[in-house]
JSON list of C-alpha atoms in Angstrom, two decimals:
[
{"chain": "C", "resi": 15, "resn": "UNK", "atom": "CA", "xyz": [12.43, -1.46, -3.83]},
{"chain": "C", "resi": 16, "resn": "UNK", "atom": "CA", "xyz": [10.49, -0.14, -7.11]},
{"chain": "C", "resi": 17, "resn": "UNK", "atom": "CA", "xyz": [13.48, -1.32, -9.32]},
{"chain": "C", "resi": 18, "resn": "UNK", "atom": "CA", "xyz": [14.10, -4.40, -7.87]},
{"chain": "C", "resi": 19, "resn": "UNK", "atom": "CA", "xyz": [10.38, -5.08, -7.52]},
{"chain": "C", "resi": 20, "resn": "UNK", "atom": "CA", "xyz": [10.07, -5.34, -11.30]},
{"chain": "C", "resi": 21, "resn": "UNK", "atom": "CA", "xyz": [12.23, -8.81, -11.26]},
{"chain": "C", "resi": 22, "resn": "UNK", "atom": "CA", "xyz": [9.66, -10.29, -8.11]},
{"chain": "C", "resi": 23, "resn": "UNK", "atom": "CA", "xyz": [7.17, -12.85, -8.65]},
{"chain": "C", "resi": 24, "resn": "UNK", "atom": "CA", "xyz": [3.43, -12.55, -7.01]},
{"chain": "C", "resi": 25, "resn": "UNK", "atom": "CA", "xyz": [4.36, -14.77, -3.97]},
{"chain": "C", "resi": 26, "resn": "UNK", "atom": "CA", "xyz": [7.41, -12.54, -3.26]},
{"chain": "C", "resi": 27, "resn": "UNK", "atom": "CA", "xyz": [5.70, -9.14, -3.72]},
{"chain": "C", "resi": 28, "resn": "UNK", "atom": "CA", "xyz": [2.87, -10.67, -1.32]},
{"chain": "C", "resi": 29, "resn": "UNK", "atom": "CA", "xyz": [5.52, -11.37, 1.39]},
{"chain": "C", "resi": 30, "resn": "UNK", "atom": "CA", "xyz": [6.84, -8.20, 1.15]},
{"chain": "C", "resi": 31, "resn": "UNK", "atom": "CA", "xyz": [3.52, -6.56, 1.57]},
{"chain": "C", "resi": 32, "resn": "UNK", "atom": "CA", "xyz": [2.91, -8.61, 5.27]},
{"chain": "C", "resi": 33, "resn": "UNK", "atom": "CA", "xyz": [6.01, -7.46, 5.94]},
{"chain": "C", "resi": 34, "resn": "UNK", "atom": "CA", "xyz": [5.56, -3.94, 5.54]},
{"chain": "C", "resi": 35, "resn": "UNK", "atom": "CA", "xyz": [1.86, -4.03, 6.99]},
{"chain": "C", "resi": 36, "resn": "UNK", "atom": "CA", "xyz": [3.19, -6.21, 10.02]},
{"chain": "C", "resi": 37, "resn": "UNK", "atom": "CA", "xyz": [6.37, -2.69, 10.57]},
{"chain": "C", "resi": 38, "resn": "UNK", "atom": "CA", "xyz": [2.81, -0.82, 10.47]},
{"chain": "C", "resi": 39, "resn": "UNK", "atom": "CA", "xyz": [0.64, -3.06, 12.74]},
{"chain": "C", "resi": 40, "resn": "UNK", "atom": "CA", "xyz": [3.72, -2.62, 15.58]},
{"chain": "C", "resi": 41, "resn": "UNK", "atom": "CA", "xyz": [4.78, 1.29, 14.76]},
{"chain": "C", "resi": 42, "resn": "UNK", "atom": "CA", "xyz": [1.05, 2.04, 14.91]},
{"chain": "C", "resi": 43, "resn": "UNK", "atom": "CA", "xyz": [-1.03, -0.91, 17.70]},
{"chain": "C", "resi": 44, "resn": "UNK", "atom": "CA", "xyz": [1.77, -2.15, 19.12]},
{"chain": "C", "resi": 45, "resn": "UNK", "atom": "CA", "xyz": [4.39, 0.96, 20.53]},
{"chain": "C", "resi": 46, "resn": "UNK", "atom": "CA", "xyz": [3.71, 2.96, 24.02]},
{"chain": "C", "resi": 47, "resn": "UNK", "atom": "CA", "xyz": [3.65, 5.95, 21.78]},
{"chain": "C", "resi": 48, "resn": "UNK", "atom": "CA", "xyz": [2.13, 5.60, 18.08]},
{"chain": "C", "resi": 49, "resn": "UNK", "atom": "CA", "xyz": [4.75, 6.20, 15.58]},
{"chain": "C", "resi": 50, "resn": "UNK", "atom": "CA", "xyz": [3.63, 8.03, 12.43]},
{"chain": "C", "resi": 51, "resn": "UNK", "atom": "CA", "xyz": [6.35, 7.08, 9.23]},
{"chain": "C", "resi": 52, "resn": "UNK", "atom": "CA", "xyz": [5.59, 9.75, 7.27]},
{"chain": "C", "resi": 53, "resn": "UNK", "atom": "CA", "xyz": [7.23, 9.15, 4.52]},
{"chain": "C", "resi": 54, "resn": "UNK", "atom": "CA", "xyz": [5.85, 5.18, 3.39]},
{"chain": "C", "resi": 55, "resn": "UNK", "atom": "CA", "xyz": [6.85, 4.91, -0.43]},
{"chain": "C", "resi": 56, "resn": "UNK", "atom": "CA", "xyz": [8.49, 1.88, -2.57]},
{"chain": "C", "resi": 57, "resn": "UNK", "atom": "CA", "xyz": [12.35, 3.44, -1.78]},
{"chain": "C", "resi": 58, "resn": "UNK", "atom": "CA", "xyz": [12.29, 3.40, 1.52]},
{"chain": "C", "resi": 59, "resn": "UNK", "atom": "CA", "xyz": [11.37, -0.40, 1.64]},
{"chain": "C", "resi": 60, "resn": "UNK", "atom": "CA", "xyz": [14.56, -2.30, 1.92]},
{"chain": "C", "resi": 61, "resn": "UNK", "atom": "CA", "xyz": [14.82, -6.26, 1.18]},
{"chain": "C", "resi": 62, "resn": "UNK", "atom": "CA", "xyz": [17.63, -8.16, 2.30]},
{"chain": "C", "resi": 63, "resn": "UNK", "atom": "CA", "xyz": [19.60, -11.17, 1.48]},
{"chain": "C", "resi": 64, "resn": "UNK", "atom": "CA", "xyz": [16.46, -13.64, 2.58]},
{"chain": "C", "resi": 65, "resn": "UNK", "atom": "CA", "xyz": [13.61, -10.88, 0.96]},
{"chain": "C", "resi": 66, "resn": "UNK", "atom": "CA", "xyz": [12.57, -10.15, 4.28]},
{"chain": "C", "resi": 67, "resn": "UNK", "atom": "CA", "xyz": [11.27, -6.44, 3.80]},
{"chain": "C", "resi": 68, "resn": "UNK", "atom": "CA", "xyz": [12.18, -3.65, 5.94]},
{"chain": "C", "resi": 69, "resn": "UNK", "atom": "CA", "xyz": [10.51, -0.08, 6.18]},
{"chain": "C", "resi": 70, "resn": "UNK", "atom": "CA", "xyz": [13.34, 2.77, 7.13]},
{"chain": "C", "resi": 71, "resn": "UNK", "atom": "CA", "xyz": [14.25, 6.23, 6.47]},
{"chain": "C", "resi": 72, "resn": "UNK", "atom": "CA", "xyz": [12.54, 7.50, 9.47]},
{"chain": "C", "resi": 73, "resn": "UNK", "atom": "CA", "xyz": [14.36, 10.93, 9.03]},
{"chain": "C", "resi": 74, "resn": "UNK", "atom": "CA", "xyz": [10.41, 12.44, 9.04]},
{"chain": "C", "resi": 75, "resn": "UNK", "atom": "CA", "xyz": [8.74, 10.16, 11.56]},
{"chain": "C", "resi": 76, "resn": "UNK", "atom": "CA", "xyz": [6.71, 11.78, 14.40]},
{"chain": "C", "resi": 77, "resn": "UNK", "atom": "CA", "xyz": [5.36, 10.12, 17.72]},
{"chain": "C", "resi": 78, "resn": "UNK", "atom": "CA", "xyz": [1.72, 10.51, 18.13]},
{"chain": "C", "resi": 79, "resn": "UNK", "atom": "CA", "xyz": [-0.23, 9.89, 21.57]},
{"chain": "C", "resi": 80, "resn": "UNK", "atom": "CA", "xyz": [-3.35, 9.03, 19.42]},
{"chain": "C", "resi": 81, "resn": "UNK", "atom": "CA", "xyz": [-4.27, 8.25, 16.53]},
{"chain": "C", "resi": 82, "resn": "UNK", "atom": "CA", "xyz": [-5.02, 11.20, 14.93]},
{"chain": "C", "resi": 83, "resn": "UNK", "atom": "CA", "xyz": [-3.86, 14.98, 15.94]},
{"chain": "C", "resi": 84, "resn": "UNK", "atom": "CA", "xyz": [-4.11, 18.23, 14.79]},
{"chain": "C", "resi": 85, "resn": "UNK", "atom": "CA", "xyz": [-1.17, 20.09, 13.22]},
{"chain": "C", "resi": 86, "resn": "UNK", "atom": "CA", "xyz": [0.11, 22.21, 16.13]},
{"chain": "C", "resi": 87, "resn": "UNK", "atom": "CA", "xyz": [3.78, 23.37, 15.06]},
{"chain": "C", "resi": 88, "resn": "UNK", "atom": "CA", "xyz": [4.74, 25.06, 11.75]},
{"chain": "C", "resi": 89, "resn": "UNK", "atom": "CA", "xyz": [7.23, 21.66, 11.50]},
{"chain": "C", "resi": 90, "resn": "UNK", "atom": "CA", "xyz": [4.13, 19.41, 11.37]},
{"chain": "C", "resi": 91, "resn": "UNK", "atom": "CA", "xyz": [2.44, 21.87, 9.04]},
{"chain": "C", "resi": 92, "resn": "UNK", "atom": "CA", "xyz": [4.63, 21.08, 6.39]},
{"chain": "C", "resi": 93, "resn": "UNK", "atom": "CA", "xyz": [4.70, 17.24, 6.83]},
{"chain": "C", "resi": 94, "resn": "UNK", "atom": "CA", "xyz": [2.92, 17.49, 3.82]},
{"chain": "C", "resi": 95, "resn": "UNK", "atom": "CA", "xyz": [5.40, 19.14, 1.65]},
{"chain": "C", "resi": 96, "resn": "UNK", "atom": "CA", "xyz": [8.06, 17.36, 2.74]},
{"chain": "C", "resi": 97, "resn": "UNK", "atom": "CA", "xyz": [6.89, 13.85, 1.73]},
{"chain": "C", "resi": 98, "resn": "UNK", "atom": "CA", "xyz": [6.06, 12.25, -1.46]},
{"chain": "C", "resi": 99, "resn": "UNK", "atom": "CA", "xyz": [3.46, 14.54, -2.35]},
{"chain": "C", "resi": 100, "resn": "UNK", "atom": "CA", "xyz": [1.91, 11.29, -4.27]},
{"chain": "C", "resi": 101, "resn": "UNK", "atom": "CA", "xyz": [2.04, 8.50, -1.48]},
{"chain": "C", "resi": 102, "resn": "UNK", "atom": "CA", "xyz": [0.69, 11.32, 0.96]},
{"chain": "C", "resi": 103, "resn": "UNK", "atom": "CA", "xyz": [-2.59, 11.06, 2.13]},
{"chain": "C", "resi": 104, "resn": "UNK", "atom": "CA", "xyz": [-5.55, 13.56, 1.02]},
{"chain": "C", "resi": 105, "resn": "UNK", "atom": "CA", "xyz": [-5.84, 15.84, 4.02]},
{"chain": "C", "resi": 106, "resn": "UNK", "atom": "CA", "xyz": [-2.17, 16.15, 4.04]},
{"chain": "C", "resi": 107, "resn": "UNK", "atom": "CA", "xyz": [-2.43, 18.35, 1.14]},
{"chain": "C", "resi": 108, "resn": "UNK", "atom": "CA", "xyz": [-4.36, 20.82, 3.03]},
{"chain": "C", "resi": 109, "resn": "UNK", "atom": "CA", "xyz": [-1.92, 20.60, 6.06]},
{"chain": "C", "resi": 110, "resn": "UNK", "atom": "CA", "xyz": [-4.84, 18.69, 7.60]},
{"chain": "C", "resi": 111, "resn": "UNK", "atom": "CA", "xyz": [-3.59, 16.61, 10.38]},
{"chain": "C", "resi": 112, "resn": "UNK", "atom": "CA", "xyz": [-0.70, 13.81, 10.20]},
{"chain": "C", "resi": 113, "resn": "UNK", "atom": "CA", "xyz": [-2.18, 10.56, 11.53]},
{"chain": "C", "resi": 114, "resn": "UNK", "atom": "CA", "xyz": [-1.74, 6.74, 11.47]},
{"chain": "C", "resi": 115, "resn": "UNK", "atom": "CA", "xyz": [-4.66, 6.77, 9.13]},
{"chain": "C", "resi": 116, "resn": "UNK", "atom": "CA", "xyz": [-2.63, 8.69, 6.40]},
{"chain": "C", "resi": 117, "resn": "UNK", "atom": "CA", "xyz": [-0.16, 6.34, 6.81]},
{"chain": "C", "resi": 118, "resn": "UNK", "atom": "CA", "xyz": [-2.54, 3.41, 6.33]},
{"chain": "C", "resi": 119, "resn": "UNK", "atom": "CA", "xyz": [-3.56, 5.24, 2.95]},
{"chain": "C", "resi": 120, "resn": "UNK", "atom": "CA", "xyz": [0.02, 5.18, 1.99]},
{"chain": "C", "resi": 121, "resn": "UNK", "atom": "CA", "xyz": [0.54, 1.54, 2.10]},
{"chain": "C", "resi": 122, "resn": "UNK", "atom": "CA", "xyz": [-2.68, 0.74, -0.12]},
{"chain": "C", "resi": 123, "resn": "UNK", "atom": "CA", "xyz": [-1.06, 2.89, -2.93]},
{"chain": "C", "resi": 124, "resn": "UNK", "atom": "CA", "xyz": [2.30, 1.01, -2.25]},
{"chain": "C", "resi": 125, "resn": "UNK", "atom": "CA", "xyz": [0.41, -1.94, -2.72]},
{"chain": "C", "resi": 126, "resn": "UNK", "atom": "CA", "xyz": [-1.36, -0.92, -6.09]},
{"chain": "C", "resi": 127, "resn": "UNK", "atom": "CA", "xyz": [2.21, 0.12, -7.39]},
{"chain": "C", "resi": 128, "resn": "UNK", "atom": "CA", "xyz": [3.41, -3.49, -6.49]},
{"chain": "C", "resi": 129, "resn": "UNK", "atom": "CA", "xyz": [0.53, -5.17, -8.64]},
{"chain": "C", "resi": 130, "resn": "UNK", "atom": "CA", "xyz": [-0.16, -2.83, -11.25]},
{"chain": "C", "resi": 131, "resn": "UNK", "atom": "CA", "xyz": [3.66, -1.90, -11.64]},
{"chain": "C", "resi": 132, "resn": "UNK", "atom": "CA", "xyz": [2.42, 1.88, -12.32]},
{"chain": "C", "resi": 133, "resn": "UNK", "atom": "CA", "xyz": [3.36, 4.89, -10.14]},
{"chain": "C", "resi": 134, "resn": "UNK", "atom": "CA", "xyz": [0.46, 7.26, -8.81]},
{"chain": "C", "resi": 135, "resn": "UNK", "atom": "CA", "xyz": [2.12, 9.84, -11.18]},
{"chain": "C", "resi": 136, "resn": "UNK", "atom": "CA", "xyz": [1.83, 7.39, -14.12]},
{"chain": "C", "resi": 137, "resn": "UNK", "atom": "CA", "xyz": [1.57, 9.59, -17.28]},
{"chain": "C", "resi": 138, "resn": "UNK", "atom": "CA", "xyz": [-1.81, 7.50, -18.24]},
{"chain": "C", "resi": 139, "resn": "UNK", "atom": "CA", "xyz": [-3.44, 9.23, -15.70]},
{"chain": "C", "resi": 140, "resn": "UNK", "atom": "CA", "xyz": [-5.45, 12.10, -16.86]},
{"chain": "C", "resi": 141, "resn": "UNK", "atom": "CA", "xyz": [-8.70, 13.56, -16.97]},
{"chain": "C", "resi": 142, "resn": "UNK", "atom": "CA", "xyz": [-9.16, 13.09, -13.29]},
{"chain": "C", "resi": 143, "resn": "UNK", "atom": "CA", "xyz": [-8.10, 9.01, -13.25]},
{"chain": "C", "resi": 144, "resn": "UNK", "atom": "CA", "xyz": [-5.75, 7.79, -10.03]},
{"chain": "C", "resi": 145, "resn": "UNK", "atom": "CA", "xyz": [-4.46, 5.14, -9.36]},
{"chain": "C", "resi": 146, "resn": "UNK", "atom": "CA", "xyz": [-7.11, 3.65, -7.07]},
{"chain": "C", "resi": 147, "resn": "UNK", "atom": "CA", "xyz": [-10.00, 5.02, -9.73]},
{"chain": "C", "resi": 148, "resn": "UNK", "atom": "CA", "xyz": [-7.77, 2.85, -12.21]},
{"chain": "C", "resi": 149, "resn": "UNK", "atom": "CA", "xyz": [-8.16, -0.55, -9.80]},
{"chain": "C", "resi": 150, "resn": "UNK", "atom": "CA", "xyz": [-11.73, 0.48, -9.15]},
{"chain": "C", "resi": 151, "resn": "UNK", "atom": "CA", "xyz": [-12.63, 0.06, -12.55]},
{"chain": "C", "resi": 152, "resn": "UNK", "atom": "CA", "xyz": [-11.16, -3.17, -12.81]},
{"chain": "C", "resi": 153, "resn": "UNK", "atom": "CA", "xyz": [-12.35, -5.06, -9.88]},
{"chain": "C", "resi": 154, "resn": "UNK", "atom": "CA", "xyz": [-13.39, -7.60, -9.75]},
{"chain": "C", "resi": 155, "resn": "UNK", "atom": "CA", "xyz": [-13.76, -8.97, -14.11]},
{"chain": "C", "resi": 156, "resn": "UNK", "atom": "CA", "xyz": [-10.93, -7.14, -15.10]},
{"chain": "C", "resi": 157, "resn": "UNK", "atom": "CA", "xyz": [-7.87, -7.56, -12.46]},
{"chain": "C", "resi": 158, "resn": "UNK", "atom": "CA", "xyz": [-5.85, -9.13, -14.91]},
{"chain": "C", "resi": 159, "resn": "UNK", "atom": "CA", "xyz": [-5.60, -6.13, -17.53]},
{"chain": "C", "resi": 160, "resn": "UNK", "atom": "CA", "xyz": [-4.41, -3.50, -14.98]},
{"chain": "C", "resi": 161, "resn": "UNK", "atom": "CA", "xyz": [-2.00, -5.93, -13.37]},
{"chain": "C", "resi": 162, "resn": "UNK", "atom": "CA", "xyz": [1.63, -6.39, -14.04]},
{"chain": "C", "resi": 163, "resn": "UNK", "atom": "CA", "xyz": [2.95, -7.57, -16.71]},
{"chain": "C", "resi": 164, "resn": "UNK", "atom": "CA", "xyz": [5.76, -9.50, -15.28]},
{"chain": "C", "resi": 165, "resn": "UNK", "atom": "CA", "xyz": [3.30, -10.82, -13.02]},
{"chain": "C", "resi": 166, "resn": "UNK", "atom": "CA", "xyz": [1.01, -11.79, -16.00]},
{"chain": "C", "resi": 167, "resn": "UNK", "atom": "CA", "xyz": [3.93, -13.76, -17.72]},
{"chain": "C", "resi": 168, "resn": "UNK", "atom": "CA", "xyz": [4.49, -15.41, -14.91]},
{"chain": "C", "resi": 169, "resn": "UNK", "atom": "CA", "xyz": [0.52, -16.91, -14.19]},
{"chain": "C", "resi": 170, "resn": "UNK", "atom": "CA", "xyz": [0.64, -17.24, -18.49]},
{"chain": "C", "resi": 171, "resn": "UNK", "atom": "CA", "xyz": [4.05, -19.30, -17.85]},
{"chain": "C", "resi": 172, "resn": "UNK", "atom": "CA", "xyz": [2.87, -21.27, -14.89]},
{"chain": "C", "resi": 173, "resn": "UNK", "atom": "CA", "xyz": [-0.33, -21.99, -16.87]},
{"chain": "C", "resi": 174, "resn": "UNK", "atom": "CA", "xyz": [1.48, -23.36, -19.87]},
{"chain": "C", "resi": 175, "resn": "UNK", "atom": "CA", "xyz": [3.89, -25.51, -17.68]},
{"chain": "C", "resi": 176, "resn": "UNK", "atom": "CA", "xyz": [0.87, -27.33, -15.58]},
{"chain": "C", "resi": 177, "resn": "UNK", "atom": "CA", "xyz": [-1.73, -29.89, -16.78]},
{"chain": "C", "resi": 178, "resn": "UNK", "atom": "CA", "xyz": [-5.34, -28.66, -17.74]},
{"chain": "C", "resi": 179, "resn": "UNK", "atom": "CA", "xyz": [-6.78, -29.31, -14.24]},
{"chain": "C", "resi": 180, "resn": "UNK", "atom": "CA", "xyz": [-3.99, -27.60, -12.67]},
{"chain": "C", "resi": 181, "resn": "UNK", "atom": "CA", "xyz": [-3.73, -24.27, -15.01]},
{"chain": "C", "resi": 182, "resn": "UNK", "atom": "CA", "xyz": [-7.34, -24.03, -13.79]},
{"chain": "C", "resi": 183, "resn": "UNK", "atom": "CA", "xyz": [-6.94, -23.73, -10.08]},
{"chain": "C", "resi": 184, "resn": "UNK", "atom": "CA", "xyz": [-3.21, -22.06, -10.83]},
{"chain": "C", "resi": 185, "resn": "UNK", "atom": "CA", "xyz": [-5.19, -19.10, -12.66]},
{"chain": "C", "resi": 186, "resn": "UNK", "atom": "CA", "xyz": [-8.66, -19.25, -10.09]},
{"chain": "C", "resi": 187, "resn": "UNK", "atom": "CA", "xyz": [-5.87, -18.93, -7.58]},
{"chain": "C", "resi": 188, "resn": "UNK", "atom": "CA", "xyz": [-3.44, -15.92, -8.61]},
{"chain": "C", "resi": 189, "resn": "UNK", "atom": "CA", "xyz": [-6.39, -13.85, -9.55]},
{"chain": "C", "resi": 190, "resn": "UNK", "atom": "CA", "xyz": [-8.44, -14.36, -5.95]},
{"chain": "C", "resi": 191, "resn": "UNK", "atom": "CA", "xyz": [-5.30, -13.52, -4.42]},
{"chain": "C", "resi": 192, "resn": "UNK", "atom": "CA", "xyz": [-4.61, -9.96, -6.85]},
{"chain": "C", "resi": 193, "resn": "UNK", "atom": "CA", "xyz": [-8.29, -8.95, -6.17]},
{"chain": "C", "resi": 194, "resn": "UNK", "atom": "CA", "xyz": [-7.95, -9.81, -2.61]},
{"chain": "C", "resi": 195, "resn": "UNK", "atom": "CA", "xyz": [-5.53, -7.80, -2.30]},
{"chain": "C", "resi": 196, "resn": "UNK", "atom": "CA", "xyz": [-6.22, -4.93, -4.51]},
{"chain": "C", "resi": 197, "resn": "UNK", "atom": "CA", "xyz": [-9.36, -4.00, -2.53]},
{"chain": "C", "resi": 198, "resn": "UNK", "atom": "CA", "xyz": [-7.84, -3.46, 0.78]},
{"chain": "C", "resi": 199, "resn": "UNK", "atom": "CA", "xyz": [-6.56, 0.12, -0.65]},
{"chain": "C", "resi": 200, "resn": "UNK", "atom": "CA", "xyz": [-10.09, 0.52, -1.89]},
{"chain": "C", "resi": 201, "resn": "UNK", "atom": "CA", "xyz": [-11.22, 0.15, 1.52]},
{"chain": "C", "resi": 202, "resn": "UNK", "atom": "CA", "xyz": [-9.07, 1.90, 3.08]},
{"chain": "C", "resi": 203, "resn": "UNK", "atom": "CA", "xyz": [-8.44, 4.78, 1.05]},
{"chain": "C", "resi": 204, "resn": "UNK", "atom": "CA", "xyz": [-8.67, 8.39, 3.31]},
{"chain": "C", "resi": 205, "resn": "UNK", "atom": "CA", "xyz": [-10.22, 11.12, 1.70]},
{"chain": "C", "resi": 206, "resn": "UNK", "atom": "CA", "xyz": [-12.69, 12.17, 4.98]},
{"chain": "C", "resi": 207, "resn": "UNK", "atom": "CA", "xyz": [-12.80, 11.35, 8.45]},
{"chain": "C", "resi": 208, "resn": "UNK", "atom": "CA", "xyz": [-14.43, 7.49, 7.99]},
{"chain": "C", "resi": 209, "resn": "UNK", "atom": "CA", "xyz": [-11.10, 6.04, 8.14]},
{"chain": "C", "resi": 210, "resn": "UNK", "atom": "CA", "xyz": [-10.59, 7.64, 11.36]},
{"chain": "C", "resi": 211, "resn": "UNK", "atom": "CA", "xyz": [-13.41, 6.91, 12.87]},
{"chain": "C", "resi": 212, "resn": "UNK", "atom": "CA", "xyz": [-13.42, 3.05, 11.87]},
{"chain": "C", "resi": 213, "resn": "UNK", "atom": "CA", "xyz": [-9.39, 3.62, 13.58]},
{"chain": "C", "resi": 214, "resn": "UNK", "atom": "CA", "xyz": [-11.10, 4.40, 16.80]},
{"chain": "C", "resi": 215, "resn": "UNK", "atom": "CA", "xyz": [-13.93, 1.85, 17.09]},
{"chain": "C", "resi": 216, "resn": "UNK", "atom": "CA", "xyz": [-11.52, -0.93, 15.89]},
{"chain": "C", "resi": 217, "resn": "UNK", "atom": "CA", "xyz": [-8.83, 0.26, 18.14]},
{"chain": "C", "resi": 218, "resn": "UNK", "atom": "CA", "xyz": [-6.47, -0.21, 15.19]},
{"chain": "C", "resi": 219, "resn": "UNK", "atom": "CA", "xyz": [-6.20, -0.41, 11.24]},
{"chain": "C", "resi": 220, "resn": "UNK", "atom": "CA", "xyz": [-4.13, -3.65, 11.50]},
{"chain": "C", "resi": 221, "resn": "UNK", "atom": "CA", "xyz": [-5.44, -5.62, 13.52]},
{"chain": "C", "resi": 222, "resn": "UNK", "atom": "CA", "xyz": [-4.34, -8.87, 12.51]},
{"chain": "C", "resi": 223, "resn": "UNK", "atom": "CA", "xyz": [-1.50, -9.96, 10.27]},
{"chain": "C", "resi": 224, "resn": "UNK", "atom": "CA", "xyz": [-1.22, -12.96, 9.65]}
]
């Protein structure tokens, strides 16, 4: 998808994001058995001929019967190795546990690498700056410099095409929905055992996609 993703406009990339967090709502809430991807990054999101997203490559999936277990088999100790190492969660990185809540983590940085067009290994990143440090520091005055820059030509385009009451509510618009958006992998960003525990008293991490 990252290629392709380049050519999408904001109301496409948003569609493909429900789609993606409605795969996780059902492989997570929604099976007898939780199903834990694994492996949740930008190429193994497939669109087809309508842009209807699809998540696959489930070569490195594992069933879980809760939410979050400890690593019990040398296979599932090196989950973390085996994936991405920059879509994978924290804890995975010290063979921690593999859990639906790591795979919740990996969809907010898919998300930030739809909006901000930069990968989690962007070479701008030094001196201890991410990816979601990068949004952080943006939201909520400054969305519109991180974001990108196809999607900024096309609000600049829209708002040059539209009358002066309209390029109002076309920019008010675009830039509630990219701040909207970019703080859900603020807020759900796993680096301890919150995430987790918000999993267990909500019963789920999706639970509603509309």
């Amino acid at each position: 998808m990252r290629t392709r993703a380049r050519n999408l406009n904001l109301i496409q990339r948003v569609n493909i994001a429900i789609d993606v967090a409605s795969a996780s709502d059902y492989l997570h809430c929604h099976c007898q058995m939780a199903v834990v991807h694994c492996d949740l990054k930008p190429s193994n999101v497939l669109l087809d001929g309508d842009m209807t997203a699809h998540v696959g490559d489930f070569g490195l999936a594992r069933f879980r019967p809760e939410a979050s277990v400890q690593l019990s088999s040398n296979q599932d100790s090196s989950i973390g190795l085996k994936e991405t190492v920059a879509h994978a969660a924290p804890e995975y990185g010290i063979g921690n546990e593999v859990s639906t809540s790591g795979r919740v983590y990996s969809y907010g940085i898919l998300l930030l690498e739809m909006l901000t067009g930069k990968t989690p290994t962007d070479g701008s990143f030094k001196e201890g700056l991410n990816l979601h440090k990068y949004i952080k520091m943006a939201l909520p005055d400054h969305v519109m410099e991180v974001v990108d820059p196809v999607l900024l030509r096309e609000v600049e385009e829209t708002s040059s095409t539209a009358s002066d009451r309209m390029r109002g509510i076309g920019n008010d618009k675009a830039l509630e929905c990219l701040v909207s958006i970019m703080e859900v992998p603020a807020v759900l960003k796993v680096e301890n055992e919150s995430c987790s525990r918000r999993q267990r008293e909500r019963g789920c991490l999706f639970p509603e996609v509309e």
